[in-house]
PDB file of C-alpha atoms in Angstrom:
ATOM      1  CA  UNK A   1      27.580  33.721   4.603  1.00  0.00           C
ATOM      2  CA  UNK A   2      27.035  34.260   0.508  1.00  0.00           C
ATOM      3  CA  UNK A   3      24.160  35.724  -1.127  1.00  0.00           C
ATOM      4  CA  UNK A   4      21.942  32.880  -2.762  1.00  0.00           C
ATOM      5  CA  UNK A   5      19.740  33.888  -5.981  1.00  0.00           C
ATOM      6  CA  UNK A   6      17.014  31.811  -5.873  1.00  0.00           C
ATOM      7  CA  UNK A   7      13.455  31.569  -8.619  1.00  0.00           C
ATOM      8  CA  UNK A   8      11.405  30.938  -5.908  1.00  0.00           C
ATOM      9  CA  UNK A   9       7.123  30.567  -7.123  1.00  0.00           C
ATOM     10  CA  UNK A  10       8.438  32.167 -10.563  1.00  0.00           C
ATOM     11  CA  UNK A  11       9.959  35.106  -8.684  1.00  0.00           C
ATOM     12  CA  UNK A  12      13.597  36.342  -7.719  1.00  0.00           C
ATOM     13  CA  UNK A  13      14.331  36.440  -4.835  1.00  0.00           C
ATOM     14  CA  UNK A  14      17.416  36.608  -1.984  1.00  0.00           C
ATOM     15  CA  UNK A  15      18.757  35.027   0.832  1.00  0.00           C
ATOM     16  CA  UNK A  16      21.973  35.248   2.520  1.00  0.00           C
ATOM     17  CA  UNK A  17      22.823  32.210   4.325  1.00  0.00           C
ATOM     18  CA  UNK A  18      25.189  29.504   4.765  1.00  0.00           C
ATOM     19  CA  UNK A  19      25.611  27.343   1.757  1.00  0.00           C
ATOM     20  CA  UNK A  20      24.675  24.409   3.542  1.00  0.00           C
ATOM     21  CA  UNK A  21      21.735  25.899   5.179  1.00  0.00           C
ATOM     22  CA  UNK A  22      18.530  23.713   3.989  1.00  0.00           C
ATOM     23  CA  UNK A  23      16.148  24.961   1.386  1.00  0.00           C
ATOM     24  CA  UNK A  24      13.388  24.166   4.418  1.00  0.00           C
ATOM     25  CA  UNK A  25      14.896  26.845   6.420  1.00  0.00           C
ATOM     26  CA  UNK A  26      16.007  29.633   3.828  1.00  0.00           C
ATOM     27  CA  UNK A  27      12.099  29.213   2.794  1.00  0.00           C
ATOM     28  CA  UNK A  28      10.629  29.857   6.059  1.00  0.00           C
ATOM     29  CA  UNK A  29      12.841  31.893   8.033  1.00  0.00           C
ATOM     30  CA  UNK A  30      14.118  33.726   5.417  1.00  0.00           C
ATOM     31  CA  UNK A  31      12.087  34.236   2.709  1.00  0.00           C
ATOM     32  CA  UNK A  32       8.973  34.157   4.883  1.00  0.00           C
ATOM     33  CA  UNK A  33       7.003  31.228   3.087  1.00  0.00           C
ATOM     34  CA  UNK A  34       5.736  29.167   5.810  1.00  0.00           C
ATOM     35  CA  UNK A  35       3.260  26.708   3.614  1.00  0.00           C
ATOM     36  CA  UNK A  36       6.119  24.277   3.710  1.00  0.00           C
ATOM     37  CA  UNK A  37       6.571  22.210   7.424  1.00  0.00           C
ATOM     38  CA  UNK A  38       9.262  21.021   9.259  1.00  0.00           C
ATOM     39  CA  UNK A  39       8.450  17.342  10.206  1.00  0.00           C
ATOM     40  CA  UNK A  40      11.729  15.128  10.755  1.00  0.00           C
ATOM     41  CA  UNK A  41      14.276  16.846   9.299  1.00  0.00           C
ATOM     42  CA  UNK A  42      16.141  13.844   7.595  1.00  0.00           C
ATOM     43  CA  UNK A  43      13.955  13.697   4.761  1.00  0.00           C
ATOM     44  CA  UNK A  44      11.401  10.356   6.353  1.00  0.00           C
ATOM     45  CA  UNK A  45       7.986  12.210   6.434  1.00  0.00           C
ATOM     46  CA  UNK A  46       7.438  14.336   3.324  1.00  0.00           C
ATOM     47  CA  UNK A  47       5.770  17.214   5.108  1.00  0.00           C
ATOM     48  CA  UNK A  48       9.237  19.815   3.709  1.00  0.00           C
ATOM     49  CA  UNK A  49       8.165  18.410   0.170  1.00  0.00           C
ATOM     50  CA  UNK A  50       8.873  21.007  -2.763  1.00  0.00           C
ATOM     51  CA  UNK A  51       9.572  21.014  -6.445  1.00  0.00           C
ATOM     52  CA  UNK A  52      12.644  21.278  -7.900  1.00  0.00           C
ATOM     53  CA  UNK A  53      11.758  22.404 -11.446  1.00  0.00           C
ATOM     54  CA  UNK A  54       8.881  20.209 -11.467  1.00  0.00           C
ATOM     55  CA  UNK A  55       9.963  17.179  -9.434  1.00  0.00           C
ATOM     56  CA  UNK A  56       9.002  16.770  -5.799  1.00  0.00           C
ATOM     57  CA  UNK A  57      12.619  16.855  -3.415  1.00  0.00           C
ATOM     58  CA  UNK A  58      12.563  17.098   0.250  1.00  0.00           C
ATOM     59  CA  UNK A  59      13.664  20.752   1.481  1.00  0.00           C
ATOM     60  CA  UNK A  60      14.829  19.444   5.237  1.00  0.00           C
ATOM     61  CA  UNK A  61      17.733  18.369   4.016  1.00  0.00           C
ATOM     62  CA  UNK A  62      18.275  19.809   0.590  1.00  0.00           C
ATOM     63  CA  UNK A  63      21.204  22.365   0.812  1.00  0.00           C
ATOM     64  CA  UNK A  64      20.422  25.889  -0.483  1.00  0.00           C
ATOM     65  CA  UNK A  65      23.607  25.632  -2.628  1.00  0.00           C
ATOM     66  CA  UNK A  66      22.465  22.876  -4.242  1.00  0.00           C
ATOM     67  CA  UNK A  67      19.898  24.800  -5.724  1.00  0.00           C
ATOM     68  CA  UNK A  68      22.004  26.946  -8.667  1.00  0.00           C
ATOM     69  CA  UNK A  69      19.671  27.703 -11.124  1.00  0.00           C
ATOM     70  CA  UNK A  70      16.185  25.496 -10.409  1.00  0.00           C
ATOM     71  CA  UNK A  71      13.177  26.725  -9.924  1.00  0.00           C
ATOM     72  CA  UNK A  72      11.489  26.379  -6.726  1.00  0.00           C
ATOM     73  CA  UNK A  73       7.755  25.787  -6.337  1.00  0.00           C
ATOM     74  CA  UNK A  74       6.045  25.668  -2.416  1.00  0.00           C
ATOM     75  CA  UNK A  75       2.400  25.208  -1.667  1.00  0.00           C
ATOM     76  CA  UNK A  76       2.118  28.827  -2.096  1.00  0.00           C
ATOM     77  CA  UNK A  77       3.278  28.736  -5.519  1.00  0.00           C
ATOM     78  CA  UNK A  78       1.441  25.906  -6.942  1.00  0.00           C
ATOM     79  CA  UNK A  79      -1.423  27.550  -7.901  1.00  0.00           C
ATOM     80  CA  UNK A  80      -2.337  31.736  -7.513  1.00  0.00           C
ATOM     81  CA  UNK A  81      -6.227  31.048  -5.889  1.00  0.00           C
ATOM     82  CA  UNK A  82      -5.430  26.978  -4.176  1.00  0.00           C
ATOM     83  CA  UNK A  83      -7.325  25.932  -7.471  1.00  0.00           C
ATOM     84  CA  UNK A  84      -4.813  23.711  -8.876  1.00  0.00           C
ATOM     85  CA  UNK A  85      -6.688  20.345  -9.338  1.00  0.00           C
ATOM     86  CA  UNK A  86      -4.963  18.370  -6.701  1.00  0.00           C
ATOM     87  CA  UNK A  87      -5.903  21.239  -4.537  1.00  0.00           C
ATOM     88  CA  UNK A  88      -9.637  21.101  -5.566  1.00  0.00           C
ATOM     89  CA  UNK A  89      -9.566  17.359  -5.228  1.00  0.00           C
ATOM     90  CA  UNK A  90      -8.507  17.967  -1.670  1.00  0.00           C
ATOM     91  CA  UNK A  91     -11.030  19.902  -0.383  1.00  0.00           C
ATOM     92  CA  UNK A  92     -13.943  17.526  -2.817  1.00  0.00           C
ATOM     93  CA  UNK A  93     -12.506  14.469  -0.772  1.00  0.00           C
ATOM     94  CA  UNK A  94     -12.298  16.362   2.606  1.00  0.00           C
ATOM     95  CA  UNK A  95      -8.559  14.804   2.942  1.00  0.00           C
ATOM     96  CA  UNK A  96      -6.872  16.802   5.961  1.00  0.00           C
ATOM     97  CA  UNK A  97      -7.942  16.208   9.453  1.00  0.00           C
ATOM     98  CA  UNK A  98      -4.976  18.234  11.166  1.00  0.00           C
ATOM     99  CA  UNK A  99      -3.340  19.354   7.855  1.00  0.00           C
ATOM    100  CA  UNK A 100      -0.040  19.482   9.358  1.00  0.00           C
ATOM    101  CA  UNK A 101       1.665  16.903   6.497  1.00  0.00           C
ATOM    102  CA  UNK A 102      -0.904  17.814   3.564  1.00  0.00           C
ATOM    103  CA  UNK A 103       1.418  20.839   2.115  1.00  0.00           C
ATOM    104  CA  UNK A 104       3.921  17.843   1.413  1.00  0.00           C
ATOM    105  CA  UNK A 105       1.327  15.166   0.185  1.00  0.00           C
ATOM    106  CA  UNK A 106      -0.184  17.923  -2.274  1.00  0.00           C
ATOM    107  CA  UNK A 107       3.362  18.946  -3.494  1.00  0.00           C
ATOM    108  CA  UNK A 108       4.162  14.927  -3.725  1.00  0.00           C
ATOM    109  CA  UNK A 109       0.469  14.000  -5.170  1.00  0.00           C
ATOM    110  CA  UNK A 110       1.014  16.992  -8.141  1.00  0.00           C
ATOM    111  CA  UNK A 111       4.382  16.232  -9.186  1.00  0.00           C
ATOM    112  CA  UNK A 112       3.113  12.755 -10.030  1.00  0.00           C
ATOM    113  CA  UNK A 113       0.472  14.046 -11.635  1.00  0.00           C
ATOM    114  CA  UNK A 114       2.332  15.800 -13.858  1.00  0.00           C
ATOM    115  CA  UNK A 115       4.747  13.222 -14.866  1.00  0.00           C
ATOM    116  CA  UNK A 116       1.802  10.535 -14.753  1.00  0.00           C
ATOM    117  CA  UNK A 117      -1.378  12.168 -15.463  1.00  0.00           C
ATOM    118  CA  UNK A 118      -3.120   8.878 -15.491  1.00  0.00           C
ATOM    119  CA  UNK A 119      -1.263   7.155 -12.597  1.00  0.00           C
ATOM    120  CA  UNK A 120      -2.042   3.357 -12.014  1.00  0.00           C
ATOM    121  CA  UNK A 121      -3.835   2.335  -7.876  1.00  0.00           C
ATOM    122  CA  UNK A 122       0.061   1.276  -7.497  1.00  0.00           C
ATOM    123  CA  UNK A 123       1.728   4.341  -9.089  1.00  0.00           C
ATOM    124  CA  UNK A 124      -0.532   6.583  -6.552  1.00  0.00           C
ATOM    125  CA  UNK A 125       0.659   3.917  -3.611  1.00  0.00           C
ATOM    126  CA  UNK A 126       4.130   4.104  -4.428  1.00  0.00           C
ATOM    127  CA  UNK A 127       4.463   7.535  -4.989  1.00  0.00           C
ATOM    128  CA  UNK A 128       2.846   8.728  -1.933  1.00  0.00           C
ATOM    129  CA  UNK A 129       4.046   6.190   0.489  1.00  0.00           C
ATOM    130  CA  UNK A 130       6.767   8.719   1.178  1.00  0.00           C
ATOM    131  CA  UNK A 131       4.546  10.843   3.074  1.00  0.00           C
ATOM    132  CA  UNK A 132       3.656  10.138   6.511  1.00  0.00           C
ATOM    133  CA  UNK A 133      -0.136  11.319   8.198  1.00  0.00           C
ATOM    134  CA  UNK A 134      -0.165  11.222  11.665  1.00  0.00           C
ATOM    135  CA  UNK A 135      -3.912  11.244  10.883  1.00  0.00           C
ATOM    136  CA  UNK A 136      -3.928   8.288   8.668  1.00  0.00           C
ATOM    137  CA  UNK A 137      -6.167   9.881   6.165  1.00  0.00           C
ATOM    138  CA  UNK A 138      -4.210   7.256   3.459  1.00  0.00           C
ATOM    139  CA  UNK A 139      -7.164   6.102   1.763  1.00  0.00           C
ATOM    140  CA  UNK A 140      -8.529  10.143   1.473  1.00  0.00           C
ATOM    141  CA  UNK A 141      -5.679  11.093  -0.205  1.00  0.00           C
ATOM    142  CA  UNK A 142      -5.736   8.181  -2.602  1.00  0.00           C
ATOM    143  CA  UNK A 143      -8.793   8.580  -3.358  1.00  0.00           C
ATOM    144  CA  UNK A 144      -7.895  12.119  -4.225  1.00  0.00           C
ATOM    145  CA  UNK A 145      -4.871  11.683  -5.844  1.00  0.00           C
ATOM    146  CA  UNK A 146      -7.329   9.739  -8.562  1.00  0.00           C
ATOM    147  CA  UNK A 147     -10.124  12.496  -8.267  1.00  0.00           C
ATOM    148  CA  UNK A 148      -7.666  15.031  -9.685  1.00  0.00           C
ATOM    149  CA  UNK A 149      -6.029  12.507 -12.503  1.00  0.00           C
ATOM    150  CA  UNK A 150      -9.687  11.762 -13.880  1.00  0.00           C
ATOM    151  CA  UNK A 151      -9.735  15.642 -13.743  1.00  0.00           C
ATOM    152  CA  UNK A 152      -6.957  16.530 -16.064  1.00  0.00           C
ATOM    153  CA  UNK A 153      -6.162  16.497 -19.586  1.00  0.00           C
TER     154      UNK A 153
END
């Protein structure tokens, strides 16, 4: 086992793990952050979605020693009160039914926004095909997806 430094939601924390233990894993049975879900564990359904210093990576299979120095960001993280806009948008549309995968398609649907604030219908589409609903609330999380890019700056 080695001691991994992590920036995890802008703070420091510690786990000591296996170095090929996946991020998934060292952030809920470790570190105690639960937001982010196990789905399929080989990185198909985008419900372990994260951010990487700012880009969306899939935790299930991303080793904790591949971390080094990047900054993590979970669902917990992305905004102190759940008011990021994505997050707003969310709850405007009424997008979960379950809310098992919507951690994932938030983390997915705000990284895109912040590389694209003003995605194109295809952008949105390709972006977020990535991340399976059981629920197939597609077209409600499109729909928010553009409700919080005609929202930012």
């Amino acid at each position: 086992m080695a001691l991994f430094k992590l920036t995890v939601n802008n703070r420091a924390l510690q786990a000591e793990v296996e170095g090929d233990t996946p991020l998934l894993w060292v952030l809920r049975d470790n570190l105690g952050l639960v937001g982010t879900k196990y789905g399929c564990g080989i990185a198909q359904c985008g419900a372990c979605t994260v951010h990487l210093d700012g880009k969306a990576v899939r935790s299930c299979v991303l080793p904790v020693s591949a971390i080094g120095k990047g900054k993590v960001t979970t669902i917990e993280g992305l905004s102190e009160k759940g008011d990021h806009p994505v997050q707003k948008a969310w709850d405007e549309v009424d997008v979960a039914q379950c809310g098992y995968c919507q951690a994932g398609q938030i983390m997915t649907a705000a990284a895109l926004l912040k590389e694209k604030p003003k995605p194109t219908d295809e952008e949105i589409l390709s972006t977020m095909s990535g991340n399976i609903c059981r629920c197939g609330t597609y077209h409600r999380i499109r729909e928010a997806v553009k409700t919080a890019a005609s929202k930012t700056k």
